[in-house]
CSV table of C-alpha atoms in Angstrom, one decimal:
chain,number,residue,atom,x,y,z
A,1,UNK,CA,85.3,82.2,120.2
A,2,UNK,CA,84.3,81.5,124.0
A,3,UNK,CA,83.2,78.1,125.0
A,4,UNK,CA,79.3,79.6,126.0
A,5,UNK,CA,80.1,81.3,122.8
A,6,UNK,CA,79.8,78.0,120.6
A,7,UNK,CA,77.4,76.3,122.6
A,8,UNK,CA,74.9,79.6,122.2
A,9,UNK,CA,75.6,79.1,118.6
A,10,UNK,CA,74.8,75.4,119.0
A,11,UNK,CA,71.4,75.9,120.1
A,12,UNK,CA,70.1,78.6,117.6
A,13,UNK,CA,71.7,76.5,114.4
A,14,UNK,CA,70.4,72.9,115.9
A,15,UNK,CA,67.2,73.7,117.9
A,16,UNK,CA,63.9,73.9,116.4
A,17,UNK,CA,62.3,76.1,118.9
A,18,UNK,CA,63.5,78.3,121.9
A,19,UNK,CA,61.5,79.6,124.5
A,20,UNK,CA,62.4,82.5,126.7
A,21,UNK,CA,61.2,82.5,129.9
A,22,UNK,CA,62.0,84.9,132.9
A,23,UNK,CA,60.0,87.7,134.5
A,24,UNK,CA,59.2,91.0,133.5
A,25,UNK,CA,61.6,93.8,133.2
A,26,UNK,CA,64.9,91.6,132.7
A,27,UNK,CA,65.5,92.3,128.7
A,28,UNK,CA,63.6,88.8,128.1
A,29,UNK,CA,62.0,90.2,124.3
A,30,UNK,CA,65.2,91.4,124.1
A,31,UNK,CA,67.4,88.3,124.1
A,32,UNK,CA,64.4,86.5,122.0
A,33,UNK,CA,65.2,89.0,118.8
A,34,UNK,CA,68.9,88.6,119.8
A,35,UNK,CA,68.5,84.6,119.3
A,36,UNK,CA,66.4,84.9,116.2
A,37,UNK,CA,69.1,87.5,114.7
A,38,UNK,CA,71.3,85.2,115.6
A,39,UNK,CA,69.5,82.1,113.6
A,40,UNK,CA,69.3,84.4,110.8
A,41,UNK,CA,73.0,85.8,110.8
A,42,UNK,CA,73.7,81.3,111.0
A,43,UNK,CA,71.6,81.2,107.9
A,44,UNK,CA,68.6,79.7,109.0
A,45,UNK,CA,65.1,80.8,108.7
A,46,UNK,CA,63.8,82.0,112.2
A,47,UNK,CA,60.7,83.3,112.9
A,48,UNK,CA,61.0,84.9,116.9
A,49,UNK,CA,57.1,85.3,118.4
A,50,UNK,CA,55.7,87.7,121.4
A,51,UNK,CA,52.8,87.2,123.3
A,52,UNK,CA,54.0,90.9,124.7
A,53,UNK,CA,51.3,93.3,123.7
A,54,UNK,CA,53.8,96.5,124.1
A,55,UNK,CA,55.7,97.1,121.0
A,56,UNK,CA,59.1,96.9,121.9
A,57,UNK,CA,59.8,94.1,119.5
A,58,UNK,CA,58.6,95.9,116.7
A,59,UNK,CA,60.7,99.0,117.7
A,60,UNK,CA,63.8,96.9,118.4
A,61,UNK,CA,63.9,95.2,114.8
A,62,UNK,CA,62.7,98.4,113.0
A,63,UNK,CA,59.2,97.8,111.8
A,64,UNK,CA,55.9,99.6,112.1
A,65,UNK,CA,53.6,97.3,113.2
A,66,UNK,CA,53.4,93.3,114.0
A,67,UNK,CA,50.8,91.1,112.8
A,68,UNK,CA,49.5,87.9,113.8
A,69,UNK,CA,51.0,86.4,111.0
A,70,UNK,CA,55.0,86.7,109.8
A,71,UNK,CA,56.9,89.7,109.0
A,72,UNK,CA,59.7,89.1,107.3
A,73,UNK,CA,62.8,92.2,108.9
A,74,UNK,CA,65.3,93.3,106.0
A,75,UNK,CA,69.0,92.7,106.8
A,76,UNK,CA,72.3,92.1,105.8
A,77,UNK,CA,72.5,88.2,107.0
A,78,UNK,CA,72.3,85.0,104.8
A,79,UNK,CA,69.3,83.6,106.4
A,80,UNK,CA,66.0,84.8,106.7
A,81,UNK,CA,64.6,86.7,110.1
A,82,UNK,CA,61.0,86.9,110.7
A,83,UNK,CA,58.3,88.2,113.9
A,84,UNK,CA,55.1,88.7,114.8
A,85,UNK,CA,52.7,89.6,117.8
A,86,UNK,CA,50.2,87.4,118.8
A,87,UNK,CA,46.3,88.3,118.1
A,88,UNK,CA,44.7,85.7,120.6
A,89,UNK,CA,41.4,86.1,119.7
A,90,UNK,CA,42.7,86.0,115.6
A,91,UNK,CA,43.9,82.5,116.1
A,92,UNK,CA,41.3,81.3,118.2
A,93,UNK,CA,39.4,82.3,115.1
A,94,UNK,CA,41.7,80.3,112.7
A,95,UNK,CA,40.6,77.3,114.7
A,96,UNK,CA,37.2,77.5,115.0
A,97,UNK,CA,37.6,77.9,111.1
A,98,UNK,CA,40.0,74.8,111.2
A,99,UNK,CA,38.1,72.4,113.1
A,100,UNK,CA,34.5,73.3,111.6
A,101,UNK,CA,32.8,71.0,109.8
A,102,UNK,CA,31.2,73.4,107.6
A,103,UNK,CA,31.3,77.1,106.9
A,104,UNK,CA,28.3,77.8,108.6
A,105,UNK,CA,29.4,75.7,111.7
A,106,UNK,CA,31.9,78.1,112.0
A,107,UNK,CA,29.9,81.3,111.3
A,108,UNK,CA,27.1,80.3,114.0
A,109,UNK,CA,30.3,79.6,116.9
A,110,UNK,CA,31.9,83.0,115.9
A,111,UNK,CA,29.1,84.9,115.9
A,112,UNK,CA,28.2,83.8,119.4
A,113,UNK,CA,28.6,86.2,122.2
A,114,UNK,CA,29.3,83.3,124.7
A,115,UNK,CA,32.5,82.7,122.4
A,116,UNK,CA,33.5,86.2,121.7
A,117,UNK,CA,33.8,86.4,125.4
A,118,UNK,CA,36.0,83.2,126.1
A,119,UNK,CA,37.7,84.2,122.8
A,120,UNK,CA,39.2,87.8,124.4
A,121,UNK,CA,38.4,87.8,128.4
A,122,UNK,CA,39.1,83.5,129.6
A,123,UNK,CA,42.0,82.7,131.7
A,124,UNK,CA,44.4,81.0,130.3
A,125,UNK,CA,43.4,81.6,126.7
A,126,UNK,CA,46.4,83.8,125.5
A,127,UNK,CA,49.0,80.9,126.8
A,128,UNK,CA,47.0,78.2,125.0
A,129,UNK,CA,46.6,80.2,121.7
A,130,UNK,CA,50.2,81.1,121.9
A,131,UNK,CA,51.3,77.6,122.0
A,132,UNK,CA,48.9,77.0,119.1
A,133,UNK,CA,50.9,79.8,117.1
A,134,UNK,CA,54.1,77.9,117.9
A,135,UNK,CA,52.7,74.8,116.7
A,136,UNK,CA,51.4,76.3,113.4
A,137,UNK,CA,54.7,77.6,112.5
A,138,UNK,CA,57.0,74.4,113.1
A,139,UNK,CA,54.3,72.3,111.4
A,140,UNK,CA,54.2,75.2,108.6
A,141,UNK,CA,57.8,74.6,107.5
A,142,UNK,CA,58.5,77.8,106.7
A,143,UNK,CA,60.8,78.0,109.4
A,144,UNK,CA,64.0,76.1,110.6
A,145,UNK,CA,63.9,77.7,114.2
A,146,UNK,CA,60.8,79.7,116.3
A,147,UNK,CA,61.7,81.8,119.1
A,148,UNK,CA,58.6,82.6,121.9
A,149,UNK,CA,59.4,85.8,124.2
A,150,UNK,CA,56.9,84.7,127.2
A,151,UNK,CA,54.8,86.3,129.2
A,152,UNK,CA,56.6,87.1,132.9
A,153,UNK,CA,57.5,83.7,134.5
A,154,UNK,CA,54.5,82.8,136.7
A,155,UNK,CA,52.4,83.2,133.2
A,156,UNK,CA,55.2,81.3,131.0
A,157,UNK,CA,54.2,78.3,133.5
A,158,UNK,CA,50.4,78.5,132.5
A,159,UNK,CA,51.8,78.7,129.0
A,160,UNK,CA,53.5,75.5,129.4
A,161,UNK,CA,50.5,74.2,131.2
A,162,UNK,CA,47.9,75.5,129.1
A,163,UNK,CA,47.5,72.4,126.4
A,164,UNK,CA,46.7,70.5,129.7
A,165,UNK,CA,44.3,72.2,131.2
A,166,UNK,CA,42.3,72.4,127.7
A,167,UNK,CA,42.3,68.6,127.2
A,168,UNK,CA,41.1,68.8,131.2
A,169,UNK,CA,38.7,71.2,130.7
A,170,UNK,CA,37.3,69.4,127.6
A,171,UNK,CA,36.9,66.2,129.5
A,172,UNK,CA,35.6,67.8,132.6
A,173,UNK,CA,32.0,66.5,133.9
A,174,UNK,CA,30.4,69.9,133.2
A,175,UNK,CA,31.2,70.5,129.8
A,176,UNK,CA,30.3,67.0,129.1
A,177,UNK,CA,26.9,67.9,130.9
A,178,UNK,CA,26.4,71.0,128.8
A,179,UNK,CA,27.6,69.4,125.8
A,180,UNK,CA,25.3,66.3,125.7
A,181,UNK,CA,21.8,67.8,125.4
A,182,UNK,CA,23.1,69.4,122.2
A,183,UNK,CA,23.7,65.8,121.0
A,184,UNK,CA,20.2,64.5,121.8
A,185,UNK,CA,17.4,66.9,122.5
A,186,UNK,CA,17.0,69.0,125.9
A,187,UNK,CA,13.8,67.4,126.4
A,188,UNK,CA,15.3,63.7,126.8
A,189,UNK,CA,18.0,65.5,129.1
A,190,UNK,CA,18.4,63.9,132.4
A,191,UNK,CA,17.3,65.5,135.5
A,192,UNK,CA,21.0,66.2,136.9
A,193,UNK,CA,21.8,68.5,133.9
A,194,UNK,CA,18.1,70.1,133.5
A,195,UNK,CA,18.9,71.2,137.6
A,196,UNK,CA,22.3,72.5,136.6
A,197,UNK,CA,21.4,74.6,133.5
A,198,UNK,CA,18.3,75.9,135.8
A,199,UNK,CA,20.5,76.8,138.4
A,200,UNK,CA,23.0,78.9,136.2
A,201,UNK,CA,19.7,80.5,134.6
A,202,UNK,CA,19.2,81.7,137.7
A,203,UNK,CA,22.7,83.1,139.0
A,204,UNK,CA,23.5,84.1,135.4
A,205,UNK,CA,20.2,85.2,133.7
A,206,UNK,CA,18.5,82.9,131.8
A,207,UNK,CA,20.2,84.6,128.1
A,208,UNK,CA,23.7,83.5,129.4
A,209,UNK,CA,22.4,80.1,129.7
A,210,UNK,CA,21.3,80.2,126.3
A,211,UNK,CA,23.8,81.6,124.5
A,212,UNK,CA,26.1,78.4,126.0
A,213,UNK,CA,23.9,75.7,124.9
A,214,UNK,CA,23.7,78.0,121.5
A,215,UNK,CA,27.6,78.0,121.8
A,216,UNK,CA,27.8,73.7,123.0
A,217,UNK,CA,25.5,73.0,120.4
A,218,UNK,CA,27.6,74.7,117.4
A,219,UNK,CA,30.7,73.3,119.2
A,220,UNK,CA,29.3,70.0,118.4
A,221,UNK,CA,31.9,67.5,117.0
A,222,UNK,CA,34.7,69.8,117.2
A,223,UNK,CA,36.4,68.8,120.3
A,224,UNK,CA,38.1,66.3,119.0
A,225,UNK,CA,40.3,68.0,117.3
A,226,UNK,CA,40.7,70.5,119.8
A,227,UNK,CA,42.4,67.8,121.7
A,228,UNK,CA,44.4,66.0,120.0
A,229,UNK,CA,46.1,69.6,118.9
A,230,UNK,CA,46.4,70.0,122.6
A,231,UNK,CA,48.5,66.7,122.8
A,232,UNK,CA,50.6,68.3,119.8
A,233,UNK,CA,51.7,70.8,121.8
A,234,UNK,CA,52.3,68.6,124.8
A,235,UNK,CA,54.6,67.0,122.4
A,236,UNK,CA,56.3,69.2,120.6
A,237,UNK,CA,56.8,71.2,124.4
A,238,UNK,CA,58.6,67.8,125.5
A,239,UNK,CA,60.5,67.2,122.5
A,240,UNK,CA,64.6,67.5,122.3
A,241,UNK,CA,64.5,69.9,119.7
A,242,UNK,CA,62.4,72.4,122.1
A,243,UNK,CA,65.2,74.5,124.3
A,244,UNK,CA,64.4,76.3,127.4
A,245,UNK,CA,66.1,80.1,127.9
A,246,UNK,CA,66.0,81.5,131.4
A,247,UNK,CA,66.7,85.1,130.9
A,248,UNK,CA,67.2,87.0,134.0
A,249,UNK,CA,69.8,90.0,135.0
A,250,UNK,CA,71.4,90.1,138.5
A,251,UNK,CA,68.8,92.0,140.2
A,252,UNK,CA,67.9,89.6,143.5
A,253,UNK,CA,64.0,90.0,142.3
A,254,UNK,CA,64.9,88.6,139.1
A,255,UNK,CA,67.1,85.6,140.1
A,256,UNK,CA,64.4,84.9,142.9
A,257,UNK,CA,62.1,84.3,139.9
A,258,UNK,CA,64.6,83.0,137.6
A,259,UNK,CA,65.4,80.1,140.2
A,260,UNK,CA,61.6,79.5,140.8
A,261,UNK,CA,61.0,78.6,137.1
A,262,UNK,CA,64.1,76.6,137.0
A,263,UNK,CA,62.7,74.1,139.8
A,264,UNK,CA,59.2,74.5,138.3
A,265,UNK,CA,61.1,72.9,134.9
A,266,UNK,CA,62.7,70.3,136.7
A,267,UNK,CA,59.4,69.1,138.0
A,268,UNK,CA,58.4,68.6,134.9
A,269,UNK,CA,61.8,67.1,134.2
A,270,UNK,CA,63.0,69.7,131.7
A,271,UNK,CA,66.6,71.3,131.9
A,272,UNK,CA,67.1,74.7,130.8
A,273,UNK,CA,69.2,74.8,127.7
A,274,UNK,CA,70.7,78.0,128.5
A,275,UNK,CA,70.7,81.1,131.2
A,276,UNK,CA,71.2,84.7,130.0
A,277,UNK,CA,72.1,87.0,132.5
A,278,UNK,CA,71.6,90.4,131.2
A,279,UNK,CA,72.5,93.5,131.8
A,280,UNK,CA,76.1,92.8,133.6
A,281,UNK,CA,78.0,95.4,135.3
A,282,UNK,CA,81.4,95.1,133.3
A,283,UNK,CA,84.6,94.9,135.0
A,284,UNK,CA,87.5,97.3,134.7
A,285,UNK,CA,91.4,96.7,135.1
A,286,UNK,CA,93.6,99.1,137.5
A,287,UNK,CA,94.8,102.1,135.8
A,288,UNK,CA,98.0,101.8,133.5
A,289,UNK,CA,100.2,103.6,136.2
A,290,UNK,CA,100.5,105.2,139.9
A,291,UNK,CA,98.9,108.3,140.4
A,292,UNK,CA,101.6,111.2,140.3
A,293,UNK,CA,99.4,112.7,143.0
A,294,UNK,CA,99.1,110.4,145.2
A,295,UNK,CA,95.9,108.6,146.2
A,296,UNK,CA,93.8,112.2,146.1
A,297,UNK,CA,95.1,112.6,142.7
A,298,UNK,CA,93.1,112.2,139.7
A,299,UNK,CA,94.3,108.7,138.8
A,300,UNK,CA,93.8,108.0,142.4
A,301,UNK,CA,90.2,109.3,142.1
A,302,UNK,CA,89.6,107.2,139.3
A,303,UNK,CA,91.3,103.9,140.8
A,304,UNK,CA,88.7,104.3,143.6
A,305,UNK,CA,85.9,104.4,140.9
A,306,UNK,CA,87.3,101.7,138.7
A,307,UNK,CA,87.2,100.0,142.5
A,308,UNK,CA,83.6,101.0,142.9
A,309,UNK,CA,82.7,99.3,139.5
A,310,UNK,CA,84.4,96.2,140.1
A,311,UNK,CA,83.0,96.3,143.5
A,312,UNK,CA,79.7,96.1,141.6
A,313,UNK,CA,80.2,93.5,138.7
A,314,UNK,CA,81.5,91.3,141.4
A,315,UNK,CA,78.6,91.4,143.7
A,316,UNK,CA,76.8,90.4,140.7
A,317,UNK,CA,78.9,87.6,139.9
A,318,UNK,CA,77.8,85.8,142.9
A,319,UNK,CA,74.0,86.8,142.9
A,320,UNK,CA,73.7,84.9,140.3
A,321,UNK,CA,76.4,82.1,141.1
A,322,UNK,CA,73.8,79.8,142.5
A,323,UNK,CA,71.5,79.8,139.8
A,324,UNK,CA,74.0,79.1,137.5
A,325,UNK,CA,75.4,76.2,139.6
A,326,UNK,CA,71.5,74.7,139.8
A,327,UNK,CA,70.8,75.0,135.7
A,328,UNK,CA,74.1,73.1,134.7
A,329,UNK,CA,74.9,72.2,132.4
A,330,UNK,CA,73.3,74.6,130.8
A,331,UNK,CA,75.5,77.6,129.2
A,332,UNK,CA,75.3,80.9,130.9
A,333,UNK,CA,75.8,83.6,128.6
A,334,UNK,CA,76.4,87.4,129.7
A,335,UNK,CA,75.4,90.4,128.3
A,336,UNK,CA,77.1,93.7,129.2
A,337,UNK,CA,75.2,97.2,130.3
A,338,UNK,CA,75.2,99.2,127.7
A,339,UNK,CA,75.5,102.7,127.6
A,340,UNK,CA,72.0,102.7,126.3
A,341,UNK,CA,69.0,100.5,125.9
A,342,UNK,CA,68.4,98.1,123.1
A,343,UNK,CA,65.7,99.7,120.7
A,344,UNK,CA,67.0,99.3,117.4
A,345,UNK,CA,68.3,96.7,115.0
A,346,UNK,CA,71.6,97.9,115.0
A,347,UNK,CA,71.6,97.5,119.0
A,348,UNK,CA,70.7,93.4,118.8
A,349,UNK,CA,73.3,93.1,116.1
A,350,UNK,CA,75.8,94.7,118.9
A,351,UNK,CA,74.2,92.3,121.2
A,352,UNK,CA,74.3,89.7,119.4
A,353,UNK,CA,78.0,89.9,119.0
A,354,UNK,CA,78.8,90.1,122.1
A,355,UNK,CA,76.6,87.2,123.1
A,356,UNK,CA,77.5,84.7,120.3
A,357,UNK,CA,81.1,85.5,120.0
């Protein structure tokens, strides 16, 4: 077994959670079943999530449909593989449920179309709710190891950001403003938030307005625990358990991004774990003897191609060269081009040998 070999298998038998990050089109969902196979096939119980809404997770491990809540995928391995899709607006509801002070608290907040809106349509609300998943499932203890296949990389950073900007947004003057007549009466509300809520009456129409306050005033008391699940997540984000997966292939496009998330990590003083180059060009040794023919013989023909190839895999050696110089000393792992894509169980497990030895 390889040296990246070992240390690949270091990180899905001693991490907790592993999150994939690159952008789009690079195999990223890919390599996230690969390294929750691979927690399985180690004998642990791994759980790998997508916030993906196509289904090429499902397709790749074999089942019908994903849920918002575990599926557990049948398969020759000692451990236990799991996956599901993310329903954003199904776990916002979980935690309207969870933080409620009573069953009709949450009712009157779920109901409300202010909230069904913010629930579905509000920026940001997919990353935070996807980090809430994650956080449910390591606190579950069902699992030894989650996997998260992100959104492309420019949205993985709002994932990583997105418990921030809710304890923000939950401290922020406005909501405060819109909160605190609920907690005394609108009558005895000062003059700075009567102008504001008569101002949105007027650029939103005056039933918007209402339906807020009827949202602030069943929110009442809740926001509390809203934050200090946000600082959770911070946590558990920064913790050493929590390993960071640049997946990228050798395309200039994709390293371009790849490199961008890696500084964007460093800023926040977090070193990727691994990079997963996918996709490789593989390289080809001369043929076995000289052509009999000459160079416009057949061997000759295919000593130019095998040239061609190798031509190839090593231009893509050094696109990517940089990048892995930058991330170390973080493992690079490689995974070939395939005659074919990855759809189907028996595909990861061919991927997953070649990737963890």
């Amino acid at each position: 077994m390889s040296d990246a070999a070992r240390r690949l298998n270091a990180l899905v038998t001693e991490r907790s959670v592993i999150v994939c990050c690159g952008s789009g089109g690079v195999g990223k969902t890919t390599v996230s079943a690969i390294f929750a196979l691979a927690a399985a096939r180690a004998g642990r119980r791994a759980c790998v999530v997508t916030v993906d809404p196509a289904r090429r997770l499902a397709d790749s491990l074999g089942v019908q449909t994903l849920a918002n809540t575990p599926t557990e995928v049948e398969g020759d391995w000692p451990g236990h593989l799991h996956a599901l899709m993310l329903d954003t607006k199904g776990t916002f509801d979980d935690l309207i449920h969870t933080y409620s002070r009573t069953p009709e608290q949450a009712q009157g907040i779920l109901a409300n179309r202010l909230y069904q809106n913010l629930a579905s349509a509000l920026s940001g609300t997919q990353e935070y709710m996807a980090m809430e998943k994650l956080n449910e499932l390591v606190e579950s203890g069902a699992f030894d190891v989650v996997v998260v296949d992100t959104p492309p990389t420019r949205n993985a950073l709002d994932l990583l950001d997105a418990p921030r900007r809710l304890t923000r947004f939950l401290e922020n003057r406005i909501f405060r403003a819109l909160l605190f007549p609920t907690r005394v009466s609108l009558r005895a509300v000062g003059l700075a938030t009567q102008a504001l809520l008569r101002t949105l009456s007027k650029v939103a129409g005056a039933e918007i307005v209402q339906d807020a306050v009827a949202f602030f005033q069943a929110f009442e008391g809740m926001e509390e625990g809203f934050r200090t699940r946000a600082g959770a997540v911070r946590e558990l984000l920064a913790d050493p358990t929590t390993a960071y997966v640049l997946v990228t292939s050798a395309r200039p496009d994709a390293i371009a991004e790849a490199t961008f998330f890696a500084e964007k990590l460093a800023e926040r003083e977090i070193a990727p774990a691994a990079l997963i180059v996918n996709r490789i060009h593989p390289r080809f040794g001369p043929p076995v003897a000289p052509s009999p023919a000459g160079p416009s013989g057949p061997l000759g023909a295919l000593e130019a191609n095998l040239d061609t190839l190798n031509d190839a895999a090593r231009r893509e050696e050094g696109s990517y060269a940089a990048l892995a110089a930058e991330v170390e000393p973080a493992v690079v792992g490689r995974i070939p081009l395939f005659g074919q894509d990855v759809h189907d169980l028996g595909g990861l497990q061919r991927a997953a040998d070649v990737l963890f030895g």
